[in-house]
Short mmCIF file of C-alpha atoms in Angstrom, two decimals:
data_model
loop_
_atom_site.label_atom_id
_atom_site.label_comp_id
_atom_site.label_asym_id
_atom_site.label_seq_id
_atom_site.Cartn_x
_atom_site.Cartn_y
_atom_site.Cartn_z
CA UNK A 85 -55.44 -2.48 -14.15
CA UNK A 86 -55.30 -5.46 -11.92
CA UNK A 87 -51.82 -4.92 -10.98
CA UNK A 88 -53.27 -1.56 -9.69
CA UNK A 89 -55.93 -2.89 -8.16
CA UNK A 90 -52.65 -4.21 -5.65
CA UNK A 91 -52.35 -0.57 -4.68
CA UNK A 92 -54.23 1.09 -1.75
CA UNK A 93 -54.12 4.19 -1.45
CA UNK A 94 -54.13 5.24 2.08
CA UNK A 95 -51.89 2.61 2.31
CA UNK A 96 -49.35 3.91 0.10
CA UNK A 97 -49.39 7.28 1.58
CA UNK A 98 -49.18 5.88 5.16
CA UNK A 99 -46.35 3.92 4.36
CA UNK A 100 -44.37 6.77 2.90
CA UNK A 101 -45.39 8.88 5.63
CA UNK A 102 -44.07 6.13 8.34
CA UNK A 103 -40.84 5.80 6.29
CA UNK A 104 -40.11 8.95 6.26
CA UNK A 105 -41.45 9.83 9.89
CA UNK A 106 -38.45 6.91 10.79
CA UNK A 107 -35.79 8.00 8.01
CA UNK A 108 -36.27 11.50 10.18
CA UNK A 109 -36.13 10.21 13.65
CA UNK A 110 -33.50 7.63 12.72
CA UNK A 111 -31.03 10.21 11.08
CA UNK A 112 -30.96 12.96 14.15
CA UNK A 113 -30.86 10.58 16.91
CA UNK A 114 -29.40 6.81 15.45
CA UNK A 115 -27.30 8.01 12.33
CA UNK A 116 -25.79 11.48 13.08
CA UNK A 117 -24.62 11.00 15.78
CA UNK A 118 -22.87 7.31 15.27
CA UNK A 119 -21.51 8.62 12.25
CA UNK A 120 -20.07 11.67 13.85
CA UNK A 121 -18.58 9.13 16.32
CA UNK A 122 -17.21 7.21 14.04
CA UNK A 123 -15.76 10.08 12.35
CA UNK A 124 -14.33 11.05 15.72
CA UNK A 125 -12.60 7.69 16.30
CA UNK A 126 -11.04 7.66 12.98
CA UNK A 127 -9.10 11.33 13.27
CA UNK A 128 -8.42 10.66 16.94
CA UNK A 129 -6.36 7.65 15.59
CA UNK A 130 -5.00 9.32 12.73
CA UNK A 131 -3.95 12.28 14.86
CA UNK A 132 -2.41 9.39 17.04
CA UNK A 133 -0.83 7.37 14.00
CA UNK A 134 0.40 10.93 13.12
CA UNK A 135 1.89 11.83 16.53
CA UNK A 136 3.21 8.51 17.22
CA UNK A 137 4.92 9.08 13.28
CA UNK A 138 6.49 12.50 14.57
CA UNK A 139 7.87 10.84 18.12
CA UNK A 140 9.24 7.77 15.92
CA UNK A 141 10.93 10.54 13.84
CA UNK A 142 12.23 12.42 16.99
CA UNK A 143 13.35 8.81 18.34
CA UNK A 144 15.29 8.19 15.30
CA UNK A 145 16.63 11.44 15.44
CA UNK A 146 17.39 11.19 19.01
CA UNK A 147 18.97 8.11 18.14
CA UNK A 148 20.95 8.73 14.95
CA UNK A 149 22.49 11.84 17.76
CA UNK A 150 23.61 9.12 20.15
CA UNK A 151 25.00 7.32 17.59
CA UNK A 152 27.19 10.08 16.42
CA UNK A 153 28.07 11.01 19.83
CA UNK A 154 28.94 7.51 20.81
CA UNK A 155 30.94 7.38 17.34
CA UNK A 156 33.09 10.41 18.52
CA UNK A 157 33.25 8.91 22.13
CA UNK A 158 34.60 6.12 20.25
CA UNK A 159 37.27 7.89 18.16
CA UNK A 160 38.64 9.86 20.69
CA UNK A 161 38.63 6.85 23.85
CA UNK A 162 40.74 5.15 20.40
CA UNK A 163 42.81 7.86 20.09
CA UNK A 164 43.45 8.48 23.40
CA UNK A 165 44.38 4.57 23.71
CA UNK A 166 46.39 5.25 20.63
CA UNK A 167 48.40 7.54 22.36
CA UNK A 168 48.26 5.96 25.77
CA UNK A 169 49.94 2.78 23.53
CA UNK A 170 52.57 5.86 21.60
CA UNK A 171 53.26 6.93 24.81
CA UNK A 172 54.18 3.55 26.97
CA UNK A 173 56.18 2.51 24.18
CA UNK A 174 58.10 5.90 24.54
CA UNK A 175 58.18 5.43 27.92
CA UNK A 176 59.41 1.53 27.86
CA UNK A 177 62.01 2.64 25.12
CA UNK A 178 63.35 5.21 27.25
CA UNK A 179 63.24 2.59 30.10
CA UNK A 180 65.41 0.52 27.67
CA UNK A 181 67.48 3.04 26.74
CA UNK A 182 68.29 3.90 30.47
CA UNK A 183 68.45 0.63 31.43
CA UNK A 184 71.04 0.18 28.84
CA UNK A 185 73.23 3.29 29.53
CA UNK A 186 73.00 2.44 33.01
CA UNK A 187 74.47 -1.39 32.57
CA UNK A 188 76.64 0.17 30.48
CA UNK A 189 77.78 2.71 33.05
CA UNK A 190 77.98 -0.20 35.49
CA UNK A 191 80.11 -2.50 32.89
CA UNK A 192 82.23 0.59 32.38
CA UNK A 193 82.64 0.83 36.37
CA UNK A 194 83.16 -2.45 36.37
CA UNK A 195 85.89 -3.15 34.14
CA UNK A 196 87.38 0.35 35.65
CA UNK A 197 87.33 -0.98 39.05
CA UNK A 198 88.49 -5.27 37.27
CA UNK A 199 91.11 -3.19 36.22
CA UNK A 200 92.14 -1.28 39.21
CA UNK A 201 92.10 -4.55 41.38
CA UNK A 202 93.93 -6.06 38.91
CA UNK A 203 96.53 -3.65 38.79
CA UNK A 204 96.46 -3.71 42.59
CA UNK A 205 96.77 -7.29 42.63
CA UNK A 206 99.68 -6.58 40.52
CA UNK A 207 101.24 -4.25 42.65
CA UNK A 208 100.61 -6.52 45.41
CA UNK A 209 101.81 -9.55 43.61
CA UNK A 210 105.02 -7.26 42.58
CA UNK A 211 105.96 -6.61 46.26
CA UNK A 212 105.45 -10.35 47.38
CA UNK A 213 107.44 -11.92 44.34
CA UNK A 214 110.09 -8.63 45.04
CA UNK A 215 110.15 -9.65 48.58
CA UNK A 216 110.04 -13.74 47.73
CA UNK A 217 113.03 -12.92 45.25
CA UNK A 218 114.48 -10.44 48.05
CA UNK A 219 114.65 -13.82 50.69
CA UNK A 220 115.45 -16.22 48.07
CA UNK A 221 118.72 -13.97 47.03
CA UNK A 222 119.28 -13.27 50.25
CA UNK A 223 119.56 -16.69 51.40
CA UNK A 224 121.62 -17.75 48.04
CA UNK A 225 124.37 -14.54 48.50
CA UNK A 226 123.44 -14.90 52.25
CA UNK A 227 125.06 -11.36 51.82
CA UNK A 228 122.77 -8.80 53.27
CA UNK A 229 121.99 -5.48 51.09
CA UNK A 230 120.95 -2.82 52.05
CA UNK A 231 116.79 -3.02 52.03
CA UNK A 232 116.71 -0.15 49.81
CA UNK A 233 119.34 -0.85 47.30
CA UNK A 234 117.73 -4.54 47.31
CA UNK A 235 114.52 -3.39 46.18
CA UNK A 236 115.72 -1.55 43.29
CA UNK A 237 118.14 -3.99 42.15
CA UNK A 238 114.91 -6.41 41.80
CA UNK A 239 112.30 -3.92 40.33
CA UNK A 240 114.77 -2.94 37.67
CA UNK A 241 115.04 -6.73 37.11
CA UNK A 242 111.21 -7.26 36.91
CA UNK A 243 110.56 -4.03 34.97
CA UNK A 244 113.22 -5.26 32.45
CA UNK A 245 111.03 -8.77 32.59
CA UNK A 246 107.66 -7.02 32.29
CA UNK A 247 109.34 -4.83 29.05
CA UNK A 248 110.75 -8.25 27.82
CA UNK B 1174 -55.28 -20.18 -3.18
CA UNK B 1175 -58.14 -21.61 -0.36
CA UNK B 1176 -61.68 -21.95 -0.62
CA UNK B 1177 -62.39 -18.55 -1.04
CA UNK B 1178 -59.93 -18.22 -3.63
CA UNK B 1179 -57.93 -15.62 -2.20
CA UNK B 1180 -53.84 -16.72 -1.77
CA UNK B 1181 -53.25 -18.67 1.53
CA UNK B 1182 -52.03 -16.73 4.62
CA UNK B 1183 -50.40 -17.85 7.36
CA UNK B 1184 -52.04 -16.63 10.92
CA UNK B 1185 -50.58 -13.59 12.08
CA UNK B 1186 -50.91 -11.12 14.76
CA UNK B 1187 -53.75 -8.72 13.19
CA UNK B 1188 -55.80 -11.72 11.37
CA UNK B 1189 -56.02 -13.40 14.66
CA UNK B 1190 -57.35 -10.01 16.23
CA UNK B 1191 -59.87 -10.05 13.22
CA UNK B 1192 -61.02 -13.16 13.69
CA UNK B 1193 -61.25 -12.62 18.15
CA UNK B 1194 -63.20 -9.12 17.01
CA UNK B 1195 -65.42 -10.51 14.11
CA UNK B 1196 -67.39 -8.49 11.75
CA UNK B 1197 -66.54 -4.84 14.46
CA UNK B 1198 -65.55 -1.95 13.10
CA UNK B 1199 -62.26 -2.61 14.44
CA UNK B 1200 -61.95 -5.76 13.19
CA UNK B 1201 -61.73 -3.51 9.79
CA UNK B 1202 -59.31 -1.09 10.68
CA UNK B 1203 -57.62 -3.65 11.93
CA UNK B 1204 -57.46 -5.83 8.30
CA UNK B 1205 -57.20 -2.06 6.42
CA UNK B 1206 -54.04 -1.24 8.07
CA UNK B 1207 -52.75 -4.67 8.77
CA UNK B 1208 -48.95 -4.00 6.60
CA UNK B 1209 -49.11 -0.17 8.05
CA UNK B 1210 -49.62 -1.80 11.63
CA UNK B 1211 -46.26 -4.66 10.77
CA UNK B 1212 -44.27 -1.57 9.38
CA UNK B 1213 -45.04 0.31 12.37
CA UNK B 1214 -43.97 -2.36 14.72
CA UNK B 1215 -40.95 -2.85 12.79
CA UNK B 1216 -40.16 0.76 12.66
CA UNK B 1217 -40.74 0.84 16.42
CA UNK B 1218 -38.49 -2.14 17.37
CA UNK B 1219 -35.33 -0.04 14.96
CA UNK B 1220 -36.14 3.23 17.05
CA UNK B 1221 -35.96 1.02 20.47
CA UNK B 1222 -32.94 -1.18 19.34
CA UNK B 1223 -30.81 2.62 18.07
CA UNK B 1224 -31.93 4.15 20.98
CA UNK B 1225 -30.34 1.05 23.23
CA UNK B 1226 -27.72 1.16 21.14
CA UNK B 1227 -26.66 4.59 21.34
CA UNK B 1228 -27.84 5.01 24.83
CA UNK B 1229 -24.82 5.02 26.70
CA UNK B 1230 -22.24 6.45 23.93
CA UNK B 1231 -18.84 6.26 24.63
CA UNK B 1232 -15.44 6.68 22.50
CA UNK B 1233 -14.79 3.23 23.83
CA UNK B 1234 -17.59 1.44 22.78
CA UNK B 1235 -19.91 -1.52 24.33
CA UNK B 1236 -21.12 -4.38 23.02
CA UNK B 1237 -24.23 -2.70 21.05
CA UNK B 1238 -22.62 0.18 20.46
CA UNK B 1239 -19.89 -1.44 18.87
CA UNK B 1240 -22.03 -4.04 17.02
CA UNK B 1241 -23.96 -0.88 15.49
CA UNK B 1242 -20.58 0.99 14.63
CA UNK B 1243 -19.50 -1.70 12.91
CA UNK B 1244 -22.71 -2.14 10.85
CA UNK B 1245 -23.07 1.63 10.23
CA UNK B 1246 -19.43 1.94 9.71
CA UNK B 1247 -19.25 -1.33 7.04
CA UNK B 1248 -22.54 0.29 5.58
CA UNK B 1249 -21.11 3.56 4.84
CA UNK B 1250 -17.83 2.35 3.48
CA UNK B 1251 -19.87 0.04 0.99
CA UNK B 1252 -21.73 3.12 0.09
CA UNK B 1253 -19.02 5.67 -0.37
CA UNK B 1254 -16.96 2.95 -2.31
CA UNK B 1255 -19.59 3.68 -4.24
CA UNK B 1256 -20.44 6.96 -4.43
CA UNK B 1257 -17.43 8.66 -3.23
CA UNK B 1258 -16.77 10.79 0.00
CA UNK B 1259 -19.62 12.80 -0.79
CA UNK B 1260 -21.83 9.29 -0.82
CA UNK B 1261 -21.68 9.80 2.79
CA UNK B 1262 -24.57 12.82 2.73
CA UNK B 1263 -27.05 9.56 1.63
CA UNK B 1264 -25.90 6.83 4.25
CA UNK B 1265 -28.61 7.61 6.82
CA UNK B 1266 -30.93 7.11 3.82
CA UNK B 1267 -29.91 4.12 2.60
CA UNK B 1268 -28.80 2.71 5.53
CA UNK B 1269 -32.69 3.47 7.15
CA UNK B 1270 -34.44 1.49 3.74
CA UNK B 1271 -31.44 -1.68 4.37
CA UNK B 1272 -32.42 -1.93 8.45
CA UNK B 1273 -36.21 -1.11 7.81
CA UNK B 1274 -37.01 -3.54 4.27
CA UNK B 1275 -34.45 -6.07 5.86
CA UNK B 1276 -36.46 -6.57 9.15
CA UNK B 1277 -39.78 -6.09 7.19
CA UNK B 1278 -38.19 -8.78 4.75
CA UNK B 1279 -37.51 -11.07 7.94
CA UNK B 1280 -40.58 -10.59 10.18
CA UNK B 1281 -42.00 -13.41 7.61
CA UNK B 1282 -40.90 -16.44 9.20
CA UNK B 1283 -41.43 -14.83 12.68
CA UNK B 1284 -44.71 -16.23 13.70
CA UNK B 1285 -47.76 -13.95 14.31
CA UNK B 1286 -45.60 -11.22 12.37
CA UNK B 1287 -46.29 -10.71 8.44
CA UNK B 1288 -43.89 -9.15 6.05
CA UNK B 1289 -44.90 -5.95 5.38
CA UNK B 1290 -43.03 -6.12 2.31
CA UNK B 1291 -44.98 -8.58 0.52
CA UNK B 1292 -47.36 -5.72 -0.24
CA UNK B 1293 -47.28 -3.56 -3.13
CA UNK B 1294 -48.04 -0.38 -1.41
CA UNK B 1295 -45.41 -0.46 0.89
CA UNK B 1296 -42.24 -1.27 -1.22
CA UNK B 1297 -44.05 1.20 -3.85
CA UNK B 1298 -43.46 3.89 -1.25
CA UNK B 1299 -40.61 2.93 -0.56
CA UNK B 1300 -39.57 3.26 -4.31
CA UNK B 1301 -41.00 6.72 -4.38
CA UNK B 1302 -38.99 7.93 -1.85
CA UNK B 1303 -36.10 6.33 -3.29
CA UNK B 1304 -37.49 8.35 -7.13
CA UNK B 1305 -38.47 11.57 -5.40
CA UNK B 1306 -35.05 11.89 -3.55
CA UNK B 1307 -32.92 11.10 -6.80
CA UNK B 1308 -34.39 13.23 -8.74
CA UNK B 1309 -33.99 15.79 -6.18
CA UNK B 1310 -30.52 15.29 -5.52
CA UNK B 1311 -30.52 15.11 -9.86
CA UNK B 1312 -32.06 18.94 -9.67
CA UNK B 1313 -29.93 19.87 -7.25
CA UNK B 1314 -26.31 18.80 -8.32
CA UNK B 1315 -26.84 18.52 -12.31
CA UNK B 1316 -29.70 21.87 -12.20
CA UNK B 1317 -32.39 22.09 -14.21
CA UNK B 1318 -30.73 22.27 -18.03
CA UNK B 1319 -27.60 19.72 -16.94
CA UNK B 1320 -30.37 17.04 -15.46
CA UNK B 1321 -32.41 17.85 -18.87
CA UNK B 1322 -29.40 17.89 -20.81
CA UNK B 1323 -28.31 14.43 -19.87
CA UNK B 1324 -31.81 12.97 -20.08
CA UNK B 1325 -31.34 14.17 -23.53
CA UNK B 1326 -28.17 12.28 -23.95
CA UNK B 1327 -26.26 15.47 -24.08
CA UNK B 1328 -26.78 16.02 -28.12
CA UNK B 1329 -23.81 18.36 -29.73
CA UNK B 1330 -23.28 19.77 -32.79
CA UNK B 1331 -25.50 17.83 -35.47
CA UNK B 1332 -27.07 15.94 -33.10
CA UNK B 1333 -28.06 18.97 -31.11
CA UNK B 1334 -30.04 20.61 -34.14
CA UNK B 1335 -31.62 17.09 -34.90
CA UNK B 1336 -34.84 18.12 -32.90
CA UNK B 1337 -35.77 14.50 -32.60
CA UNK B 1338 -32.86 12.59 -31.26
CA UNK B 1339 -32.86 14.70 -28.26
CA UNK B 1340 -36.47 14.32 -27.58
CA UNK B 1341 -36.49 11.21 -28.27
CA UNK B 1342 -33.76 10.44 -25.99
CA UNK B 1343 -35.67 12.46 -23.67
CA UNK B 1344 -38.95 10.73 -23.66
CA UNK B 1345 -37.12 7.44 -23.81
CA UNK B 1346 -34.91 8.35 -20.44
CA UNK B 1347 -37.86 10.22 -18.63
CA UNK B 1348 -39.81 6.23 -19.14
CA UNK B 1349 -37.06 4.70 -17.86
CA UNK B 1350 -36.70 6.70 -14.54
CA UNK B 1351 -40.45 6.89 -14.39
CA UNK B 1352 -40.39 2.95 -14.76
CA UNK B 1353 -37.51 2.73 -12.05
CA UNK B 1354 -39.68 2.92 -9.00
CA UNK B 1355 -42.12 0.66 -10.61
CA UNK B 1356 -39.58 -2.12 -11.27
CA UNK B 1357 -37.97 -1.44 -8.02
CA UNK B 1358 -40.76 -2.23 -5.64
CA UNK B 1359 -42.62 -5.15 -8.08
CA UNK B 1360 -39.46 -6.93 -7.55
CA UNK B 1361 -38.90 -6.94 -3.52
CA UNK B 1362 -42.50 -7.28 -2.97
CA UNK B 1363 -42.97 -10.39 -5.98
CA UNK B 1364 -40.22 -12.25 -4.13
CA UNK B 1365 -40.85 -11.71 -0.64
CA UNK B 1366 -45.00 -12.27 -1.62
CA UNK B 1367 -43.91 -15.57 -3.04
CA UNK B 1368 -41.56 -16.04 0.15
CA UNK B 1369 -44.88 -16.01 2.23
CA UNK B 1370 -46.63 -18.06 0.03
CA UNK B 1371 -44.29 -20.87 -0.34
CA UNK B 1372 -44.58 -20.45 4.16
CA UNK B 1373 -48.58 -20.13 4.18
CA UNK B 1374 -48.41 -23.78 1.69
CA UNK B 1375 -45.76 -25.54 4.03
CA UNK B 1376 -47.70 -24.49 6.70
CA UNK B 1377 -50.24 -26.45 5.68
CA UNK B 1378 -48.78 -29.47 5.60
CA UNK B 1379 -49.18 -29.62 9.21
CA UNK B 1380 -46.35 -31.42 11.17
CA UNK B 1381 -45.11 -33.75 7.85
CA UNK B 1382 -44.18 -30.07 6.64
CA UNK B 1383 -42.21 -29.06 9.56
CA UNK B 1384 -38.42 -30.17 7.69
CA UNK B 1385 -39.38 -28.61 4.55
CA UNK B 1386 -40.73 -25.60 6.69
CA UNK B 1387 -37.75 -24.88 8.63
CA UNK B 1388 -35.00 -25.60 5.12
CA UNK B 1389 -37.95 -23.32 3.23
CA UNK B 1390 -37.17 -20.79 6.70
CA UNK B 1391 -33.16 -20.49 5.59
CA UNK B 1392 -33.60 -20.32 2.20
CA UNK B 1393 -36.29 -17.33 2.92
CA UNK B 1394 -34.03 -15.87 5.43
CA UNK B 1395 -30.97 -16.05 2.69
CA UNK B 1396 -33.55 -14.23 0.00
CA UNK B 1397 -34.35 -11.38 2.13
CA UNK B 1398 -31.42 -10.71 2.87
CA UNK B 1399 -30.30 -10.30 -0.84
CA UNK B 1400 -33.46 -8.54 -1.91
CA UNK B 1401 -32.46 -5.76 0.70
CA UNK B 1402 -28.94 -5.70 -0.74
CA UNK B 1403 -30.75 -5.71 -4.08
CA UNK B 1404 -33.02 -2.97 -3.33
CA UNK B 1405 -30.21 -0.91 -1.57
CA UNK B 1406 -27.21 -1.47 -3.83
CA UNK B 1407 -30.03 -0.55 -7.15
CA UNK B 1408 -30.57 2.59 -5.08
CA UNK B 1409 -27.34 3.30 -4.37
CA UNK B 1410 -26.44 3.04 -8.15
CA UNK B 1411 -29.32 5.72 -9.05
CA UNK B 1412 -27.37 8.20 -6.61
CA UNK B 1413 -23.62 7.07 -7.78
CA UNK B 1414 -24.91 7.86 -11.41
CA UNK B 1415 -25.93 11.91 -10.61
CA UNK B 1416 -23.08 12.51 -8.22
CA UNK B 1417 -20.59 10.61 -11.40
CA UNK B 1418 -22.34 12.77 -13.08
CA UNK B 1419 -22.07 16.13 -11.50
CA UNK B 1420 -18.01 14.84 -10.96
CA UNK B 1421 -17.39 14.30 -14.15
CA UNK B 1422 -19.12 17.83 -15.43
CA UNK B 1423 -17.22 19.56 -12.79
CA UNK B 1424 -13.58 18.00 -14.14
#
């Protein structure tokens, strides 16, 4: 009994009536409407979480695109220096090949036209020792032949030497 | 207790009115209503300071707005940690009682305010709003044979022909929630009552009491504080236990 001799009444009832007179006014204009807000903010950055998610995705796809592109790039600039490297080593063995057809050719030419000379020289060297011979027999038989008869008398002679 | 034996007050707002307006009939009203009058003011300064906060609302928010977010938003997570997403339909209740018994609690050591909360009557209503709502949201979610049911401790097979376990259970659970309001408000309004006691005696001490007063002030300051989180998170538990409830009937 004493501990309800605490209690008033009217007291009781008024605060009740005050609490819920502010739970009332609190909830439509404080609590509704931050919570509603708050709710807001939160799907606003999970739709943004979300759409940032889906452009990471697209970026990675995007990316993982360029990579394969740059990977075929890649092959083919190789294989196109492969064959750029196939193709100058054709072309510098054909330049070798030429090159060495060609010296030979020349060497060939060469010798060809060694040779001729040399047989010219011969020739040449034949008429001078035919005429040297020619003067020297001449002068030893001092007994003049004819020119023509000379000539053949001293080519037998050297074509007999050349044989020997 | 002073020499007319009644517990020592410190001066506040309405006693000092009592005192200028001596033995009027508004000097009565005034002493009749003086913890309605404190609540009121109280109440008034959370309808001013929600209305400033919330006055310019943005996405983006300001400084108040933001410091409110975070309180409502830190508020409502504690509570549906609780409770559970559906927690959230009791947030502007709960959240209301934490602002409202918390300032109440603190108005104390605020001088020429009184804590409203050191009387009876008001943390009794408090309770009763706190007992009528639970038991309606029991009604509600559980219905009328679930929420008897469980007072009953759900009895099944032998139990359930044994007429006097369940009634017994019954009469033993209906005490216990009837008791729940009682215990709820004795215990915020015994501690903050003592609260302004141990103020009113310090106070007395006149200027040697001034150290003691303002250490008593922090350690006052610290116990309102958890009495509101007592008060609140007890509530909270009365709700969690019907809505666990109601889950766990539903799974």
């Amino acid at each position: 009994m004493e501990l309800l001799s605490m209690l008033s009444a009217n007291e009781l009832v008024a605060q009740t009536v005050s609490f819920l007179i502010l739970f009332f006014i609190l909830r439509a204009f404080f609590w509704k409407p931050i919570l509603k807000l708050l709710d807001e903010r939160k799907e606003k950055i999970a739709s943004e979480l979300k759409s940032i998610e889906e452009e990471k995705a697209t970026a990675q796809e995007i990316m993982a695109d360029y990579e394969a592109k740059l990977k075929t790039i890649d092959d083919a600039a190789k294989a196109e220096i492969q064959e750029a490297v196939l193709e100058g080593q054709k072309i510098i063995e054909q330049a070798k090949s030429d090159a060495r057809s060609e010296s030979e050719k020349i060497i060939i030419e060469a010798r060809a036209q060694a040779n001729r000379e040399l047989a010219m020289t011969r020739q040449e060297l034949k008429d001078e020792v035919v005429d040297l011979v020619l003067d020297a027999t001449e002068h030893l038989l001092e007994e003049k032949m004819s020119d023509r008869e000379d000539r053949r008398i001293v080519k037998s002679f050297l074509d007999n030497l050349d044989k020997t | 207790m002073n020499e007319s034996g009644s517990a020592p007050e410190i001066l506040n707002l309405v006693t000092y009115l009592e005192r200028v307006l001596k033995d009027t009939p508004w000097a009565k009203f005034l002493l009749l209503w003086e913890n309605v009058i404190f609540s009121l003011i109280i109440a008034v300064i959370m309808i001013l300071l929600g209305f400033l906060a919330l006055r310019k609302r943005k996405l983006i928010p300001g400084r108040a707005q933001n410091a409110a977010e975070s309180f409502v938003g830190g508020l409502d997570d504690f509570i549906t940690g609780i409770m559970g997403p559906r927690g959230r339909r009791y947030t502007p209740f709960i959240g209301t009682l934490f602002i409202y018994i918390l300032f109440m609690n603190i108005s104390g050591i605020i001088p020429f305010m009184k804590s409203s909360t050191s009387s009876w009557s008001t943390t009794l209503a408090l309770a009763l709003c706190v007992f009528v709502y639970v038991q309606y949201t029991a009604f509600s979610e559980l219905g009328f044979l679930g929420y008897m049911d469980r007072l009953m401790e759900k009895p099944r097979g032998f139990l359930a022909f044994s007429v006097i376990y369940p009634l017994l259970m019954l009469s033993l659970h209906i005490i216990s929630e009837l008791v729940k309001p009682i215990s709820l408000s004795l215990r915020l309004r015994s501690n903050i009552w003592g609260d302004d006691m141990l103020l009113a005696v310090l106070s007395g001490f006149g200027l040697k009491g001034v150290p003691l007063l303002l250490f008593s002030s922090v350690l006052i300051l610290i116990a309102a504080v958890i009495q509101t989180v007592v008060f609140c998170l007890l509530t909270t538990i009365y709700f969690a236990f019907i809505l666990i409830e109601h889950e766990e009937e539903a799974t």
